[in-house]
Amino acid sequence: MSEPAAPADTIPHGDPFAIFEDWFAEARVTEPNDPNAMALATATPDGRPSVRMVLLKGHGPDGFVFYTNFESRKGHELAANGHVALLFHWKSLRRQIRIEGPISEVTPAEADAYFASRHPESRLGSAASDQSRPLENRQVYLDRVAAVRALYPDGNVPRPAHWSGYCVRPEAIEFWHDREFRLHERRRFVQSADGGWTSTMLYP
Ligand SMILES: Cc1cc2nc3c(=O)[nH]c(=O)nc-3n(C[C@H](O)[C@H](O)[C@H](O)COP(=O)(O)O)c2cc1C
């Protein structure tokens, strides 16, 4: 007897944000940790790429938000070239989502609210870190954390001016889903001039 045929096309055609919500909700259940971790690719103006993980801290049709040190390597690259790519890979679901688009800074009020919501120790660590710059040894960093702690004994560390968030406004969102025998499924959504989204299936 032959096996029942697997459905030919399982990634919905409709709203890419709704698909993101569904897949992200599943990942929050199945991933062992950090389902909101995503790779952030940046590039220098002359096209030299670099990539690192960051955490998604807000999302919706307006975009995908992460927070970082604006004086870090990525911060300098973003100041010079405001186009990025994001990548989620959820191993537990065998799924990938790629997002591409320009960035904008979140408002100071949004950044303040998010910074205030972080654990006091995380706030200390961010305030004491010269992210991406050389560190002579780890004790130097720990001493700087202790110095910031002494400045704010109530734990109420204010957000450093150079620490804030970026919102990636997606121009393209692509969903990839593992299928049997590596006959994987891909669907790429691109935003049209009227703000709507069209999608195309791609060879895997
Ligand atoms: C799972 C994970 C999540 C991370 N989240 C963040 C983040 O939200 N913001 C951030 O600045 N760095 C985050 N990092 C550290 C970055 O990957 C990176 O080491 C750091 O931002 C410096 O990158 P840069 O030198 O390219 O600027 C995370 C690392 C991992 C592994």
CSV table of C-alpha atoms in Angstrom, one decimal, residues 86-180:
chain,number,residue,atom,x,y,z
A,86,LEU,CA,17.9,38.9,11.0
A,87,LEU,CA,17.8,35.1,11.3
A,88,PHE,CA,15.8,32.8,13.6
A,89,HIS,CA,16.6,29.1,13.6
A,90,TRP,CA,14.5,27.0,15.9
A,91,LYS,CA,16.2,23.5,15.9
A,92,SER,CA,13.3,22.0,17.9
A,93,LEU,CA,10.9,22.9,15.1
A,94,ARG,CA,13.3,22.6,12.2
A,95,ARG,CA,12.3,26.0,11.0
A,96,GLN,CA,14.1,29.2,9.9
A,97,ILE,CA,12.9,32.7,9.4
A,98,ARG,CA,14.9,35.4,7.6
A,99,ILE,CA,14.1,39.1,7.9
A,100,GLU,CA,15.7,41.9,6.0
A,101,GLY,CA,15.2,45.7,6.2
A,102,PRO,CA,16.4,49.1,7.4
A,103,ILE,CA,16.7,50.0,11.1
A,104,SER,CA,15.5,53.0,13.1
A,105,GLU,CA,16.3,53.8,16.7
A,106,VAL,CA,13.5,53.2,19.3
A,107,THR,CA,12.5,56.3,21.3
A,108,PRO,CA,14.4,57.2,24.5
A,109,ALA,CA,11.1,56.5,26.4
A,110,GLU,CA,10.9,53.0,25.0
A,111,ALA,CA,14.6,52.4,25.7
A,112,ASP,CA,14.2,53.7,29.3
A,113,ALA,CA,11.2,51.5,29.9
A,114,TYR,CA,12.9,48.4,28.6
A,115,PHE,CA,16.2,49.1,30.5
A,116,ALA,CA,14.2,49.7,33.7
A,117,SER,CA,12.5,46.3,33.2
A,118,ARG,CA,15.9,44.4,33.2
A,119,HIS,CA,17.4,42.7,36.2
A,120,PRO,CA,19.5,45.2,38.3
A,121,GLU,CA,22.6,43.0,37.8
A,122,SER,CA,22.0,43.1,34.0
A,123,ARG,CA,21.7,46.9,34.1
A,124,LEU,CA,25.0,47.1,36.0
A,125,GLY,CA,26.7,44.9,33.5
A,126,SER,CA,25.5,46.9,30.5
A,127,ALA,CA,26.4,50.2,32.2
A,128,ALA,CA,30.0,49.0,33.0
A,129,SER,CA,30.7,47.4,29.6
A,130,ASP,CA,32.6,49.0,26.8
A,131,GLN,CA,31.1,46.4,24.6
A,132,SER,CA,33.4,45.2,21.7
A,133,ARG,CA,36.5,47.1,23.0
A,134,PRO,CA,39.6,45.3,24.3
A,135,LEU,CA,39.5,44.2,27.9
A,136,GLU,CA,42.8,43.6,29.7
A,137,ASN,CA,41.4,41.0,32.0
A,138,ARG,CA,38.0,40.0,33.4
A,139,GLN,CA,38.8,41.6,36.8
A,140,VAL,CA,38.9,45.0,35.2
A,141,TYR,CA,35.3,44.5,34.1
A,142,LEU,CA,34.2,43.2,37.5
A,143,ASP,CA,35.9,46.2,39.2
A,144,ARG,CA,33.9,48.5,36.8
A,145,VAL,CA,30.7,46.7,37.7
A,146,ALA,CA,31.5,47.2,41.4
A,147,ALA,CA,32.2,50.9,40.8
A,148,VAL,CA,28.8,51.4,39.1
A,149,ARG,CA,27.2,49.4,41.9
A,150,ALA,CA,28.7,51.8,44.5
A,151,LEU,CA,27.4,54.8,42.5
A,152,TYR,CA,23.8,53.4,42.6
A,153,PRO,CA,23.5,51.6,46.0
A,154,ASP,CA,19.7,51.5,45.5
A,155,GLY,CA,20.2,49.4,42.3
A,156,ASN,CA,18.5,52.0,40.2
A,157,VAL,CA,21.1,52.3,37.5
A,158,PRO,CA,20.0,54.7,34.8
A,159,ARG,CA,20.2,53.7,31.1
A,160,PRO,CA,23.5,54.8,29.6
A,161,ALA,CA,23.0,57.2,26.7
A,162,HIS,CA,24.9,54.9,24.4
A,163,TRP,CA,22.7,51.9,25.2
A,164,SER,CA,19.4,51.7,23.3
A,165,GLY,CA,17.3,49.8,20.8
A,166,TYR,CA,16.9,49.4,17.1
A,167,CYS,CA,13.7,48.5,15.3
A,168,VAL,CA,14.2,46.5,12.0
A,169,ARG,CA,11.4,47.4,9.6
A,170,PRO,CA,11.0,44.3,7.5
A,171,GLU,CA,10.9,44.7,3.7
A,172,ALA,CA,11.2,40.9,3.2
A,173,ILE,CA,10.4,37.9,5.4
A,174,GLU,CA,11.1,34.4,4.4
A,175,PHE,CA,9.9,31.2,6.1
A,176,TRP,CA,11.7,27.9,5.7
A,177,HIS,CA,10.3,24.6,6.9
A,178,ASP,CA,12.1,21.3,7.0
A,179,ARG,CA,10.4,18.6,4.9
A,180,GLU,CA,11.1,14.9,4.4
